[in-house]
Coordinates of C-alpha atoms in Angstrom, one line a residue:
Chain A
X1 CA 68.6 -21.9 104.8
X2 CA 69.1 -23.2 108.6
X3 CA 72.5 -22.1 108.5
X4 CA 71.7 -18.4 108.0
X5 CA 72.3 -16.2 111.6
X6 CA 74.4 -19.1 112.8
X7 CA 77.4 -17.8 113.9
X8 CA 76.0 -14.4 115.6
X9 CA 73.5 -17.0 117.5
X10 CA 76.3 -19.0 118.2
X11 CA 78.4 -16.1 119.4
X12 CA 75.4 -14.6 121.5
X13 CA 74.9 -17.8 123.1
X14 CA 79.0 -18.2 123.9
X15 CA 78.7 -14.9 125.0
X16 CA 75.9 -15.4 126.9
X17 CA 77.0 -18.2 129.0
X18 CA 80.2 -16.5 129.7
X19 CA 78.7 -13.9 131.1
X20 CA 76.1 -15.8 133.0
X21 CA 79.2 -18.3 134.7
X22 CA 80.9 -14.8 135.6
X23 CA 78.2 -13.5 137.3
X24 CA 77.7 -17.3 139.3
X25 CA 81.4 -16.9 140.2
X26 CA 82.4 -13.6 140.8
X27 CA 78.9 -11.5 141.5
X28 CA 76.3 -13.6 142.6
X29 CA 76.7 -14.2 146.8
X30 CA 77.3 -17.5 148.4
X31 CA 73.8 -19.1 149.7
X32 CA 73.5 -18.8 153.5
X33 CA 73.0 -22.4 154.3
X34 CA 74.0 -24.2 151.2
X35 CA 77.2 -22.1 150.4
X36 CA 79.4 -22.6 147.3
X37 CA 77.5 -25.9 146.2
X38 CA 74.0 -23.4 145.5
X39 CA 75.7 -22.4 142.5
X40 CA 74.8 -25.7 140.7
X41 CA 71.1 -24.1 140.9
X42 CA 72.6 -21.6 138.1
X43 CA 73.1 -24.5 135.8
X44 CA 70.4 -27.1 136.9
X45 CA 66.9 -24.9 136.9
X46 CA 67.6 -23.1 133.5
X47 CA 68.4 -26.8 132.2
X48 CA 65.3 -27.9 133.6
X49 CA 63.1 -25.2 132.4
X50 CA 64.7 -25.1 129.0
X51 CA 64.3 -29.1 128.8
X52 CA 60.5 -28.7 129.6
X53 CA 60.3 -26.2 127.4
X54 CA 61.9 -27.9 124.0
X55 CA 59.7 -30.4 124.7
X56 CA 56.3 -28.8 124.8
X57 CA 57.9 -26.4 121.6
X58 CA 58.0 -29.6 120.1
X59 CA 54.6 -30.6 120.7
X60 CA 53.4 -27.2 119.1
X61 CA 56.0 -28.5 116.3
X62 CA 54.0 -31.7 115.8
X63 CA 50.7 -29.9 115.9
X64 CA 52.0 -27.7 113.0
X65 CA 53.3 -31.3 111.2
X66 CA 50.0 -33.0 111.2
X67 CA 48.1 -29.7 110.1
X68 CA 50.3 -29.1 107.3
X69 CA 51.6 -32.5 106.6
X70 CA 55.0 -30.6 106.1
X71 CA 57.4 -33.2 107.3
X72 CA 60.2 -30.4 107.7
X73 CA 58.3 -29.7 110.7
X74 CA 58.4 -33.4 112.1
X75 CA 62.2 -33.1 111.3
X76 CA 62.7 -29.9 113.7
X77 CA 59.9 -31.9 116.3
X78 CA 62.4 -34.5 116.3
X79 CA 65.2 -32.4 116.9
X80 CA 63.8 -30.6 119.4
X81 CA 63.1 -33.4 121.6
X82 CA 66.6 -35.0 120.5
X83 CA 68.1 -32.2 122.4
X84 CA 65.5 -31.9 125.3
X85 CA 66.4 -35.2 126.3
X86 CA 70.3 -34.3 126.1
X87 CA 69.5 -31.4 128.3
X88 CA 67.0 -33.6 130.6
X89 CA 70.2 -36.4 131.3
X90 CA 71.6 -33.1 131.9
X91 CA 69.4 -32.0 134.5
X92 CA 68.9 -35.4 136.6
X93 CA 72.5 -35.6 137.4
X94 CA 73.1 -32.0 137.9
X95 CA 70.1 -32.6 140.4
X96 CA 71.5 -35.8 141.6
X97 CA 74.5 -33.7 142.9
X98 CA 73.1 -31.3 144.4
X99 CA 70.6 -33.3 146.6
X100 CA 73.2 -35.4 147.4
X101 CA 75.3 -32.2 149.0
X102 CA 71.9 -30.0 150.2
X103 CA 69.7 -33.3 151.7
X104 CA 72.4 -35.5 151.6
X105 CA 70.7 -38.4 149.0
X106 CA 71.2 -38.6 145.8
X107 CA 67.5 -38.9 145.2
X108 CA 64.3 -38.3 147.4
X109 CA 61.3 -39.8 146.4
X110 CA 58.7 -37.9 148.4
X111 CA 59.9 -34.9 146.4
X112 CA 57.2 -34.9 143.5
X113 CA 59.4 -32.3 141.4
X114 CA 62.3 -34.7 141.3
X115 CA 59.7 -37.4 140.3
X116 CA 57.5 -35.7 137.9
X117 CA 60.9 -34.9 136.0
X118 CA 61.9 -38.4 135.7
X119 CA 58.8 -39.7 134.9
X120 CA 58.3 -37.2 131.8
X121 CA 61.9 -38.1 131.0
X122 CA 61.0 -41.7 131.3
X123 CA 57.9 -40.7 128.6
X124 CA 59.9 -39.1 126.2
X125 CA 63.1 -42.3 126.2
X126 CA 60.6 -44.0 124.3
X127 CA 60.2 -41.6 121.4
X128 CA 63.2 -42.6 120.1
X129 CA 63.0 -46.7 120.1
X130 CA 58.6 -45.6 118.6
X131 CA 60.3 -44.2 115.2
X132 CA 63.0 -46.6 115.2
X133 CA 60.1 -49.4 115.4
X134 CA 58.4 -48.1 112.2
X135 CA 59.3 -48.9 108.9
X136 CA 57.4 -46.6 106.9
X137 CA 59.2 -43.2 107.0
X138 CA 55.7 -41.4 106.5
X139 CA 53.5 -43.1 109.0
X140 CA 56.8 -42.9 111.2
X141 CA 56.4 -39.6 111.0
X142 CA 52.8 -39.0 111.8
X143 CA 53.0 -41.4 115.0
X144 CA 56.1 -39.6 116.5
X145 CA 53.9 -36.5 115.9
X146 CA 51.0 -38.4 117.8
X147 CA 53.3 -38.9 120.8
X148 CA 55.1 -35.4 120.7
X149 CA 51.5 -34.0 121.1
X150 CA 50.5 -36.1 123.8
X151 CA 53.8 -36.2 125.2
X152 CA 54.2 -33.0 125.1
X153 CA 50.6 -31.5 126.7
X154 CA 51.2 -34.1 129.5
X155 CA 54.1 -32.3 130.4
X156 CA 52.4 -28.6 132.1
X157 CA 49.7 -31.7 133.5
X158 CA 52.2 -33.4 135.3
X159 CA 53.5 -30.2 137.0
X160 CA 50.2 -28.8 137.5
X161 CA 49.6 -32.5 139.9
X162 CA 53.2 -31.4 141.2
X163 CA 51.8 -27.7 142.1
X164 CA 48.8 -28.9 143.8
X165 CA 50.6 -32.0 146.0
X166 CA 52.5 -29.9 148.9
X167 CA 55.7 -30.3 148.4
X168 CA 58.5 -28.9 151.5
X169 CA 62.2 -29.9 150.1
X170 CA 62.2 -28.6 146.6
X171 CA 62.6 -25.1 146.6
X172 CA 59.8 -23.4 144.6
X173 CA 62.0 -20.6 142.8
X174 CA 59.7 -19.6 140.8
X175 CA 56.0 -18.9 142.4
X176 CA 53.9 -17.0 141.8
X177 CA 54.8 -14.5 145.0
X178 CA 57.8 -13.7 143.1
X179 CA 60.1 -16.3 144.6
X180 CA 62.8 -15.0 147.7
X181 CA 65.4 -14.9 145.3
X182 CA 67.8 -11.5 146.6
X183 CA 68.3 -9.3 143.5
X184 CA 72.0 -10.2 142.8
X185 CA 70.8 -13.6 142.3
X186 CA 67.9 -13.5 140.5
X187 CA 69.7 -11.3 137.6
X188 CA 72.6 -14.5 137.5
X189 CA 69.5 -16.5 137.3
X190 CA 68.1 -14.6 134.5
X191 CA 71.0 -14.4 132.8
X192 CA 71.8 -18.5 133.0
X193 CA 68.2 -19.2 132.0
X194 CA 69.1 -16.9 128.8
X195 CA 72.2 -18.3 127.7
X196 CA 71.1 -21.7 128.0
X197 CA 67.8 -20.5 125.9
X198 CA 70.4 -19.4 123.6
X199 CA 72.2 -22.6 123.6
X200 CA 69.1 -24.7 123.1
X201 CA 68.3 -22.8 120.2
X202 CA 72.0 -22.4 118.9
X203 CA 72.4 -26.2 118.8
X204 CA 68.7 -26.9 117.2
X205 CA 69.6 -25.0 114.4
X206 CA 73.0 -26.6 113.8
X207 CA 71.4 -29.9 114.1
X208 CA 68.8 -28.5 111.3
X209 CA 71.3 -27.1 109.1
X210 CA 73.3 -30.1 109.2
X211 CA 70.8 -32.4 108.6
X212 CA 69.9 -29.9 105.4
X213 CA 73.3 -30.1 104.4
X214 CA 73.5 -33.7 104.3
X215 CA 70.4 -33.7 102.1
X216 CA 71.7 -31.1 99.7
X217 CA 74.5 -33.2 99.5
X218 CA 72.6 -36.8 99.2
X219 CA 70.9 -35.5 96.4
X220 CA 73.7 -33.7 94.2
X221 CA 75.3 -37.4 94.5
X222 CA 72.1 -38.5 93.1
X223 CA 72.5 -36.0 90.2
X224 CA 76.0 -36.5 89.3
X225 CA 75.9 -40.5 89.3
X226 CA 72.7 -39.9 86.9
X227 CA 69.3 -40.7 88.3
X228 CA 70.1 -43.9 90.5
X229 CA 68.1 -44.3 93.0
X230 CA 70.0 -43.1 96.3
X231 CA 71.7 -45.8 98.5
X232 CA 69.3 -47.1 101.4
X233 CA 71.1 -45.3 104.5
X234 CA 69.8 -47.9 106.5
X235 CA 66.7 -47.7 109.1
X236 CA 66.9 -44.6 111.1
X237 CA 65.0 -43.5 114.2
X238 CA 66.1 -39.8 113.0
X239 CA 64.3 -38.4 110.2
X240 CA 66.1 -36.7 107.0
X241 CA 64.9 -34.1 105.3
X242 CA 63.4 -34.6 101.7
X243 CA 65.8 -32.4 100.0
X244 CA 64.1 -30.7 96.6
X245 CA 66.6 -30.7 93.7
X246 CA 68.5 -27.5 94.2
X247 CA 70.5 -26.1 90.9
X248 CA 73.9 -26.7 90.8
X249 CA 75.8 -22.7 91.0
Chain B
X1 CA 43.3 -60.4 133.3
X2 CA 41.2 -61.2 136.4
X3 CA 43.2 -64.0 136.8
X4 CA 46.0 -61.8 136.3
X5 CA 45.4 -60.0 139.0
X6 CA 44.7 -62.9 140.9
X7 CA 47.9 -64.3 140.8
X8 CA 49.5 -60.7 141.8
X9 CA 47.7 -60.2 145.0
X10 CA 49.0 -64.2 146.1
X11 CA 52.6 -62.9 144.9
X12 CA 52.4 -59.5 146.9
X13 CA 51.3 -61.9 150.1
X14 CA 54.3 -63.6 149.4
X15 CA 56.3 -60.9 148.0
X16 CA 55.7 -58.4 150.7
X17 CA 55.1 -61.6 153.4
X18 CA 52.4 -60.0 154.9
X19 CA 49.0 -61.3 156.1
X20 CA 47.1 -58.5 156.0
X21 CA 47.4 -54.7 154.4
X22 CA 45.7 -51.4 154.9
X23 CA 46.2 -48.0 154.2
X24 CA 49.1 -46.8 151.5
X25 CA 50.2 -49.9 151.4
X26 CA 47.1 -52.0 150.4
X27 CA 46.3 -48.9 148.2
X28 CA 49.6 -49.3 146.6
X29 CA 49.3 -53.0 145.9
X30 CA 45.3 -52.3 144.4
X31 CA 46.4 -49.9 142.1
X32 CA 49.6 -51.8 140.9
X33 CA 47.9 -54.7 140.2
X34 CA 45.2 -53.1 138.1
X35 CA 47.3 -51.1 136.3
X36 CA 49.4 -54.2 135.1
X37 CA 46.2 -56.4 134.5
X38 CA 44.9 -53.4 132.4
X39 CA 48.4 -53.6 130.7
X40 CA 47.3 -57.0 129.7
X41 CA 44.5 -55.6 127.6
X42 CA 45.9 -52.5 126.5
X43 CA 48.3 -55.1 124.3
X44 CA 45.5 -57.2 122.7
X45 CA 43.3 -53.8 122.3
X46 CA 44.0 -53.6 118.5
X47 CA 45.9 -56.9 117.3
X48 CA 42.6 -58.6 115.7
X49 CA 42.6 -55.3 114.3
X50 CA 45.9 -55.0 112.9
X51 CA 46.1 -59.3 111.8
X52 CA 42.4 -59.8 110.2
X53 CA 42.7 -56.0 108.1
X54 CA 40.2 -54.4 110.6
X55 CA 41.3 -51.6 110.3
X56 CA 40.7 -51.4 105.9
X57 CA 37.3 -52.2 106.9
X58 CA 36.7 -49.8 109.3
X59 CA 38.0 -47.0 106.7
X60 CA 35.4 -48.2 104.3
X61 CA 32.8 -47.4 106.8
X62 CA 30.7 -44.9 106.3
X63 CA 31.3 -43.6 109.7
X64 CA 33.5 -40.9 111.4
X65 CA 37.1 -42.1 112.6
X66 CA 37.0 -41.1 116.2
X67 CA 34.1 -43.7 116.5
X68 CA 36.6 -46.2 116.5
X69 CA 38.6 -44.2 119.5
X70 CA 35.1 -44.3 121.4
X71 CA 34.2 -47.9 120.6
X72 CA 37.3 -49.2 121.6
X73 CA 37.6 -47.2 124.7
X74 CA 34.1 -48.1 125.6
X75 CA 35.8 -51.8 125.3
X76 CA 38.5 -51.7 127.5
X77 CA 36.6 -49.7 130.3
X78 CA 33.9 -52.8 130.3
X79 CA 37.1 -54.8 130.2
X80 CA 38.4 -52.8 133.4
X81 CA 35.5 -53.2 135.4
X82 CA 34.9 -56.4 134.6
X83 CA 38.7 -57.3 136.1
X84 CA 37.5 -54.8 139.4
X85 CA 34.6 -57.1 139.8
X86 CA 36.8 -60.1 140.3
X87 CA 39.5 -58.4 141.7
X88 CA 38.5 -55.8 144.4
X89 CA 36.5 -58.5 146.4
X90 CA 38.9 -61.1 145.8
X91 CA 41.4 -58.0 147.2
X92 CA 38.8 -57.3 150.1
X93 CA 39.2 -61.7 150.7
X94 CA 42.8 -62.0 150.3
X95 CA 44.5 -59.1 151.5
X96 CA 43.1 -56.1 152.9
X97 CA 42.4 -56.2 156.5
X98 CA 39.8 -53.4 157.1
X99 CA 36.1 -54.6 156.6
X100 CA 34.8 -53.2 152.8
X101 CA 31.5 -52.0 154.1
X102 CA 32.2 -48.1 154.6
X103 CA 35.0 -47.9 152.0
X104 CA 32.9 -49.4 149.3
X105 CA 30.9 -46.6 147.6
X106 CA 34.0 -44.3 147.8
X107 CA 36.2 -47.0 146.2
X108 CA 33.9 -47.7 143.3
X109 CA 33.4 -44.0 141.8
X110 CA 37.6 -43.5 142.7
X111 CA 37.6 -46.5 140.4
X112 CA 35.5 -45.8 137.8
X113 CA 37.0 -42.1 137.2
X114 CA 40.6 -43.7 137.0
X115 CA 38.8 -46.7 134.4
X116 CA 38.1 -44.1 132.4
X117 CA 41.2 -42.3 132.4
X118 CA 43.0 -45.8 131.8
X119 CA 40.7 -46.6 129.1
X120 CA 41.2 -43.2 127.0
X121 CA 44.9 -43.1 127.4
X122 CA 45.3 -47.2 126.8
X123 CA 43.1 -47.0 123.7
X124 CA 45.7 -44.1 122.3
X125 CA 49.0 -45.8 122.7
X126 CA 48.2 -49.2 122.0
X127 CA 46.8 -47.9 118.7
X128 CA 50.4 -45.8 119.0
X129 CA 52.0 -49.1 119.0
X130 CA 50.1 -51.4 117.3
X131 CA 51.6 -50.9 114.0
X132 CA 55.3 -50.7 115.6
X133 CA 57.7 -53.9 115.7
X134 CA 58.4 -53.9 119.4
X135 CA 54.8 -53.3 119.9
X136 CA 54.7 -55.3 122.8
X137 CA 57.3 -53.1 124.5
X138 CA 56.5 -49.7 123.1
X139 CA 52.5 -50.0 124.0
X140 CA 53.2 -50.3 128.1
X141 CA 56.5 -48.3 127.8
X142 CA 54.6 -45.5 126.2
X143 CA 51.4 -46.2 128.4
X144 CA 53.0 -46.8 131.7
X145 CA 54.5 -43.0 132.5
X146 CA 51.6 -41.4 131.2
X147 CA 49.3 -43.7 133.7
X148 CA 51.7 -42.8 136.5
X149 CA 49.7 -39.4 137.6
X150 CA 46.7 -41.8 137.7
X151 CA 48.0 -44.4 140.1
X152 CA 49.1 -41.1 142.2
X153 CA 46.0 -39.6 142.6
X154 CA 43.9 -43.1 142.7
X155 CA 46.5 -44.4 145.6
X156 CA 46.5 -41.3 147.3
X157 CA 42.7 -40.8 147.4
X158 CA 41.9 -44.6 148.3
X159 CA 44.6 -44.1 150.8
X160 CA 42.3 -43.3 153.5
X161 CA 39.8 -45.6 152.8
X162 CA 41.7 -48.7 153.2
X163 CA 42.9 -47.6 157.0
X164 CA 43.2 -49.7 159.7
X165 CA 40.9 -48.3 161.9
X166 CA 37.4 -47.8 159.4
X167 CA 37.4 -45.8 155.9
X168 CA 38.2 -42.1 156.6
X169 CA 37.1 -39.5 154.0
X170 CA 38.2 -39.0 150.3
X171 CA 40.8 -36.2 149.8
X172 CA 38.5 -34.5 146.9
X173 CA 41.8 -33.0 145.7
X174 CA 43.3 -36.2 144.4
X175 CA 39.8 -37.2 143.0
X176 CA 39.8 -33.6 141.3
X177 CA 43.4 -34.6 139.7
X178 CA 42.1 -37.7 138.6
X179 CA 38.6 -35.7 136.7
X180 CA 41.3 -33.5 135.3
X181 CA 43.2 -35.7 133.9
X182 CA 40.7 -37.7 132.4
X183 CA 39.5 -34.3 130.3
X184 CA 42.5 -33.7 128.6
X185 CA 43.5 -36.8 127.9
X186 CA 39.8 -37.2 126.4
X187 CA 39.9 -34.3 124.4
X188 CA 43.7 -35.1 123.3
X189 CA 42.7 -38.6 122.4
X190 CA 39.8 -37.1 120.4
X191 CA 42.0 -34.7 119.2
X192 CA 44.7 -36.8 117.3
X193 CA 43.5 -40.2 117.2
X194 CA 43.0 -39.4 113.6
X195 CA 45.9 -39.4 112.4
X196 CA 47.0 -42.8 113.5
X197 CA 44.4 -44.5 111.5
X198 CA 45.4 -42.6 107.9
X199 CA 46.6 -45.2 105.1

């Protein structure tokens, strides 16, 4: 089911990125002041977009849980924000780096974009140890949907605070005055953001389908050793998918 | 709690070895202590709740859910300014160095707009955490970054009113953040509280 379009997704998104690091090395120009070390940019805003994004498309995930009491959709919730996170890591240190070589610190605190960032990432490190805390694999679900919610509309509020407090060092790519990005730039930046948009999706649905596999298979070992209960896999922050009984081929 | 807070503003003094504060810095210290104190009380919100079976009770009730959400809100904002009552003159008596006179009126409706806000989003994780393990970790772990924009915007708009030299004006922009945020995070709260009291 999840595993269906898998491998031209995951050759799109390979393709993609290939592309997108071509055009970084060998088309887009060196930055004026910055020189060769702007190219992190290519790697770090996409991240951080996509990361902001996974984790309010997992808020709309947990909205669709708790209206449908469907936990499938608290499974891909979970997964989205399971990978946001691995992409936010992703974006601190990128970030890290290039302050360090543009401003010359690894982190500025009077920069409210750097600090809105780590603050939602800060947020969401507890979604993790919240499931793990709760026995009840139902009610586990239904609070992590509680917290992707408000997690998750708390993240456009904290950047709207960001917006409105003036901010001089971070570089506002994106206004709303179209940005001052030259043209052979923004098209690598366009094409970065859309490979690792790709990627994002790409690895959600390999998390899904493996975590549907792994069910399939849980419960044909529950039909061939007869109708034992299955073996407790031990407490889990990370959901499993209730697998129906599929007929064996 | 308003001992609590007590106890912080004598360890700043010590902590920060000064005699007197003003400006971002006493604005700093005011907000960091009540955001810990209300800490205090976002823990014990729910646990009668959760040890006498409250909660089965309240589900028997012939009422709606998100009455609960409003009553226990209601509580921990009375508990709030019933901690700013003790603390902000104790604060004013200890610490600050600028006379309250001017800076008073301005303080108290900064205050109450950021009670409010602590009150809705305290009252949603600590009945987020109540029914964990680790709920004494999760509640202020969870609670703590999603108070953060309201220590921001209270600091920053008390800022000027605890300067050296008399209270200057209010930056309404930070008070706006502060009425903004306290909307959502209303509506949100009413929104899903709901589901966390299912069983």
């Amino acid at each position: 089911m999840y595993g269906k379009g898998l491998r031209p997704l995951s050759l799109a998104s390979a393709a993609t990125l290939t592309a997108a690091f071509a055009l970084v090395f060998f088309y887009a120009p060196n930055d004026a002041d910055q020189g060769f070390v702007q190219k992190i940019f290519y790697v770090h805003v996409p991240m951080a977009i996509v990361a902001l994004g996974g984790f309010v498309a997992a808020g709309l995930m947990a909205i669709a849980h708790l209206r449908s009491g469907d936990r499938r959709w608290d499974v891909r919730s979970y997964v989205a924000i399971h990978l946001s996170l691995i992409l936010a890591i992703g974006v601190l240190v990128t970030g890290a780096i290039w302050a360090k070589a543009s401003w010359g610190h690894w982190w500025v605190w009077d920069e409210p974009t750097l600090v809105s960032f780590l603050i939602i990432f800060l947020l969401y490190a507890t979604y993790q140890p919240l499931r793990f805390s709760i026995e009840n694999p139902e009610r586990q679900a239904r609070y992590a949907s509680v917290f992707a919610i408000t997690a998750g509309a708390f993240v456009p509020l904290n950047f709207i605070a960001v917006r409105l407090a003036q901010a001089y060092t971070h570089p506002r790519v994106l206004s709303t005055t179209g940005g001052n990005l030259p043209g052979s730039m923004r098209l690598t930046f366009l094409v970065a953001l859309a490979g690792m948009a790709l990627l994002y999706v790409t690895l959600w649905k390999y998390e899904m389908a493996s975590k549907h596999a792994s069910a399939q298979l849980r419960a044909l070992r529950r039909k061939l050793a007869g109708e034992e209960p299955p073996l407790p896999a031990g407490r889990s922050a990370a959901p499993s998918l209730a697998a129906p009984a599929q007929p064996v081929p | 709690m308003a001992l609590f807070s007590l106890t912080t503003f004598v360890i700043f003094h010590f902590g920060l070895h000064r005699t007197s504060l003003s400006g971002d810095l006493a604005a700093g210290v005011l907000w960091v202590t009540l955001l810990f104190a209300a800490m205090l009380g976002v823990n014990r919100l729910f646990v009668a709740e959760h040890e006498q079976g409250g909660f089965d009770a309240f589900l028997l009730a012939p009422v709606d859910r998100s009455a609960l959400l409003v009553a226990k809100a209601a509580a921990l904002f009375a508990y709030l300014v019933i901690v700013e009552l003790v603390a902000v003159p104790a604060f004013f008596l200890l610490l600050a160095g600028p006379s309250p006179g001017q800076a008073l009126p301005d303080l108290l409706w900064i205050l109450l707009l950021a009670d409010l806000g602590v009150a809705v989003v305290g009252t949603l994780t600590s009945a987020l955490a109540i029914q964990t393990r680790a709920r004494d970790l999760i509640g202020p772990l969870t609670a703590l970054p999603l108070l953060i924009p309201v220590v921001i915007a209270g600091a920053r708009a008390t800022e000027p009113l605890l300067g050296a030299n008399g209270a200057g004006a209010v930056p309404l922009k930070w008070a706006a953040i502060l009425g903004l945020y306290d909307v959502v995070f209303a509506l949100l709260s009413y929104a899903v509280f709901d589901f966390l009291l299912e069983d």
